[in-house]
Amino acid sequence: MLAFSIRRLFQALLVMIVVALIAFTLFRFVGDPVNQMVGVETTPEQREALRERLGLNDPVIIQFARFILNAAQFNFGTSYQFKQPVAEMIGKRLPATLELSIVSAILAVLVGIPMGVYTGLNRDGVLSKFLLSASLIGISLPTFFIGILLIFIFSVNLQWLPSFGRGEVVQIGWWSTGLLTWSGIKALILPAITLGLFQMTLIMRLVRAEMLEVIRTDYIKFARARGLPNRAVNYRHALKNTLVPVITITGLQLGTIIAFAIITETVFQWPGMGLLFLQSVQNVDIPIMAAYLMLIAFLFVLINFVVDLLYFYVDPRLRAERAIK
Amino acid sequence: MSDEPLKQDAPRGALKRALDSDILHSFLRSKITVIAAVITALYFIGALFAPWIAPHDPFDLAGISILDARVPPLWMDGSDPRFLLGTDDQGRDVFSAILYGSRISLAVGFLSVILAAIVGVLLGLVAGYVGGRTDAIIMRIAEVQLTFPAILIALLIDGAARGVFGNLDREKYVFWILVFSIALSLWVQYARTVRGSTLVEKNKEYVQAARLIGIPPFLIMIRHVLPNVIGPVLVIATINLAIAIVTEATLSFLGVGVPPTQPSLGTLIRIGNDFLFSGEWWIAIFPGVALALLVLAVNLLGDWLRDALNPKLR
Amino acid sequence: MTETPLLSVRDLKVEFPTRRATLTAIDGVSFDLKKGEVLGVVGESGAGKSITGSAIIGLLEPPGRIAGGEIRLKGERIDNLSQAAMRKVRGKRIGMIFQDPLTSLNPLFTIGEQITETIMTHLPVSEAEARKRAIGLLEEVGIPAAGDRLDAYPHQFSGGMRQRVVIALALCAEPELVIADEPTTALDVSVQAQIIGLLKRICNDHGASVMLITHDMGVIAETCDRVAVMYSGRVAEIGPVRDVVKSPHHPYTVGLMGAIPTLIGEHDRLTQIPGSMPRLDAIPKGCPFNPRCAHVFDRCRAERPDPIDVGASRVACWLVEEGRNGHANEVEQA
Ligand SMILES: Nc1ncnc2c1ncn2[C@@H]1O[C@H](COP(=O)(O)OP(=O)(O)OP(=O)(O)O)[C@@H](O)[C@H]1O
Ligand SMILES: [Mg+2]
């Protein structure tokens, strides 16, 4: 376990360093940071002074090290466009994105897994075939178009649910939540479905494929041959084995949900980090881009770590112990 | 498992298998696949011959009139027989715009898939053949890259391109920036597949033999590896075509793709999105449906191809 | 025919309907198995041994189905039972052991969980009671420190130990019949004999009959009371082990006997019968063995032989029926 964790930690670190390198390259070499920070009327001397002060004349490797040190303290500099500390701006928008992503992820898992299990167990059922076809359509519909369709139906035509914003939010310390007000919850419904649908279909197909595979294994055959009831065979034995690989891939999917939130946030004008990131891309606001990139990588590494732990918990084979001869 | 006689004649090229009548048979048997193929073909024809098929040229400023703006589709009140699916806020024919839009969507999709396949296959070959540190580096990069969804990579590249070229110059290169960034987000799968196959082939006798006769083993390998991976690469490419089209549409929808002067399907949806609430739903919904239908058809083809080339999964 | 046999299979026919044709994997198999008896089933790969076992326990993989004949357990038909009724037969009245112990146990559950779950499915006992029984069974199959090992996962056991666990599992609800499908093929040669010995002893102790499917004529000779030789989904010859081994009647059995390594160690006597078994979609007319048979004559190619009594055995061969079996004792075993 220890060796395993250390190796994992090392890999995570490597990912973070590579991403930091990309972020740094963006920051340092795309456009001139000084030009972005000062107005046209600044004299060359003032520019040079700023350059010196920012350490842009130091060797690149030292600049990189400084970048990493700063990043480790959540210091990503000042937004070119808004002239505010990037960390603060992202921090303000983090709750919106995380709430949306987590609710979508829960939705995707809670609906996707049972549908996958059902379609795996009732391979030739009418409902299974329907769900499978529907899932292909779900995968083919681009996320943003799903959002537009939902807005068209539920906001424009039926006028049941709001089409933009977070509704009323409640401030709890530095965290702002929309989950405690009725209007906040209403505002969350459409974006969460939009963001979760794609992952849901993916999880469903994955669980189904995995289930079909597991059902064929010898230990399932042997469980049936022992006369265990179908319920025990399907939902105890087969399901648990199905979930082992599903956990990994689902974990990876959750990472992408946060990134995909960019699209959903744009469609629903959801005031999260994704929207901020998109604006920063359009305005070449490099510090925000770099910070967002690092944050996503960090969340990803974190999710991976949790997934590993979970895996470890579910699969006894990883909790190695020597076999008795 | 299946009723196929045990075909155990070692690794036959997938291409040869593809030409096998069995595959043709399974193609024709699956009605839905045939429909998908026909739809895809229609899109291709529509895109290639858009200037001849489209009733209007949506980019010809002289041909469009603001007086024709926001005309509803044919079956609604206040429609105009010239505009089957209605017009947008500029008076452009939505149907023609969809035809021209598919052209750009398909072009970006195809070029990026081809670019990704070339890069991925080459890197996979090199990684598998050279091995050692080169392999480790390539596969590590692939791993890190897989961490990030295509859309994020494309957005980053686009942001960088804006920084390098400036927002205005960017418009000139935007088509290629899109192709490049989408391709970059797709190469990994090819590389992995090809690397695996290369590792298998590498240790076969003919490679050693080739070295003995003095033929560069790498060339020989390519000749042996390629036929083996053509099947999987084709499957990946088909499914990737769908992903590339969606990615392009998404980027254009987000406003970082092709500009409104040369709209792709995604751009059209972005334009139409502003009119959803004012009742002109057709400006966004029709291009959206067109996009979804294209992607669905390509996905169905990919699904079928995967099953057909991989009898084990049947 | 005074006492009802424990298991009685009559004219069993198993089909696999496929897109192109309906394949008949088992065609007219009949045999009896008495209480306490060990019946060996041999035959080349693809002869239909496993399918016969699956058909008896009602676990044919779809689209496979029983297309004819009957299977009786203590006189009651079990081939047409409902799913729910058949579930009560499986494990409780017929236990099954598969070939590969490495894959027969669910890797995510402790062996204790798997055994107690099975016991509690079939017997009205408390969990504590089930655990106690599980420990007893594990001790019986020779697992040291059984009490401690109950909470271990399958991967913590070696292959041989796992097959012992599988045997314990098959026997944990006291079935009357155990079907063991090549229970040692996947194991290390050194433990094969031990496991077979254990299987025989423990089934004997529990009064269970055994249907032992194997490729190993040596195992049959040592372990079984009677043996059925299968070929192309049919029984070529069935009879007491001594008779079948010492004086086989069917030319196919004769060939198989030639494949037993003798104790003297002449390994080159592993004579193979030339040719291979026909595929299911190309079973020849008449006797399915006729293309490979050294003694084939016209009738073999035209009509299918039915099994007839020869001494204590039953043999399906025209040679035997027409009394031309002068060849039968060509292979003498020491
Ligand atoms: N699902 C299936 N569909 C079609 N044919 C099948 C299927 N399962 C088994 N068969 C065929 O049934 C025949 C008997 O198979 P079976 O598994 O009983 O052989 P076996 O005697 O157990 O062989 P082995 O010694 O290799 O285990 C084989 O010819 C096999 O090809
Ligand atoms: Mg078998």
Tab-separated table of C-alpha atoms in Angstrom, chain A residues 216-230 232-233 236-238 240-241 244 314-325, chain C residues 57 59 61 87 90-92 94 96-98 100 103-109 113-114 117-118 121-122 149 153 155-158 161 166 169-170:
chain	number	residue	atom	x	y	z
A	216	ARG	CA	-20.225	-14.432	-18.186
A	217	THR	CA	-17.519	-15.098	-15.658
A	218	ASP	CA	-17.018	-18.442	-13.990
A	219	TYR	CA	-17.734	-17.177	-10.510
A	220	ILE	CA	-21.152	-15.949	-11.565
A	221	LYS	CA	-21.845	-19.289	-13.232
A	222	PHE	CA	-20.687	-21.024	-10.081
A	223	ALA	CA	-22.888	-18.765	-7.948
A	224	ARG	CA	-25.875	-19.780	-10.063
A	225	ALA	CA	-24.845	-23.414	-9.912
A	226	ARG	CA	-24.961	-23.168	-6.132
A	227	GLY	CA	-28.588	-22.193	-6.392
A	228	LEU	CA	-28.202	-18.657	-5.095
A	229	PRO	CA	-31.285	-16.586	-5.824
A	230	ASN	CA	-31.119	-14.309	-8.864
A	232	ALA	CA	-28.103	-12.350	-4.785
A	233	VAL	CA	-26.297	-13.314	-7.976
A	236	ARG	CA	-24.624	-8.853	-4.727
A	237	HIS	CA	-22.072	-10.753	-6.745
A	238	ALA	CA	-22.298	-9.304	-10.250
A	240	LYS	CA	-20.028	-5.446	-6.881
A	241	ASN	CA	-17.645	-6.789	-9.486
A	244	VAL	CA	-14.771	-2.040	-9.537
A	314	VAL	CA	-13.590	-2.232	-2.742
A	315	ASP	CA	-11.053	-4.635	-4.194
A	316	PRO	CA	-9.429	-6.907	-1.612
A	317	ARG	CA	-6.886	-8.095	-4.158
A	318	LEU	CA	-5.125	-4.771	-3.794
A	319	ARG	CA	-4.882	-5.205	-0.070
A	320	ALA	CA	-2.151	-7.691	-0.738
A	321	GLU	CA	-1.374	-10.414	1.695
A	322	ARG	CA	0.628	-13.481	0.963
A	323	ALA	CA	-1.175	-16.568	-0.268
A	324	ILE	CA	-1.097	-19.660	1.875
A	325	LYS	CA	0.329	-22.619	0.063
C	57	ILE	CA	-28.185	-28.682	-13.620
C	59	LEU	CA	-27.719	-23.892	-16.697
C	61	GLU	CA	-26.181	-20.890	-21.822
C	87	ARG	CA	-32.960	-23.071	-8.258
C	90	ARG	CA	-29.124	-26.468	-7.742
C	91	GLY	CA	-26.742	-26.470	-4.842
C	92	LYS	CA	-29.256	-28.220	-2.617
C	94	ILE	CA	-27.018	-31.249	-7.211
C	96	MET	CA	-21.425	-28.468	-9.371
C	97	ILE	CA	-17.668	-28.014	-9.509
C	98	PHE	CA	-16.068	-26.238	-12.432
C	100	ASP	CA	-10.937	-23.505	-12.866
C	103	THR	CA	-11.989	-18.095	-11.440
C	104	SER	CA	-14.777	-19.996	-9.694
C	105	LEU	CA	-14.708	-17.909	-6.549
C	106	ASN	CA	-15.853	-14.322	-6.480
C	107	PRO	CA	-12.721	-12.296	-5.795
C	108	LEU	CA	-14.547	-9.579	-3.891
C	109	PHE	CA	-16.121	-11.731	-1.173
C	113	GLU	CA	-19.217	-15.024	3.034
C	114	GLN	CA	-19.553	-17.224	-0.021
C	117	GLU	CA	-24.425	-17.374	1.913
C	118	THR	CA	-24.854	-20.673	0.130
C	121	THR	CA	-29.845	-20.073	0.960
C	122	HIS	CA	-30.604	-23.766	1.242
C	149	ARG	CA	-9.167	-18.592	6.964
C	153	TYR	CA	-10.338	-13.613	0.204
C	155	HIS	CA	-6.674	-14.509	-3.858
C	156	GLN	CA	-5.060	-15.373	-0.550
C	157	PHE	CA	-5.292	-19.083	-1.340
C	158	SER	CA	-3.255	-21.176	-3.749
C	161	MET	CA	-6.570	-24.671	-1.742
C	166	VAL	CA	-14.882	-24.935	-4.206
C	169	LEU	CA	-18.961	-24.929	-1.471
C	170	ALA	CA	-20.419	-27.581	-3.749
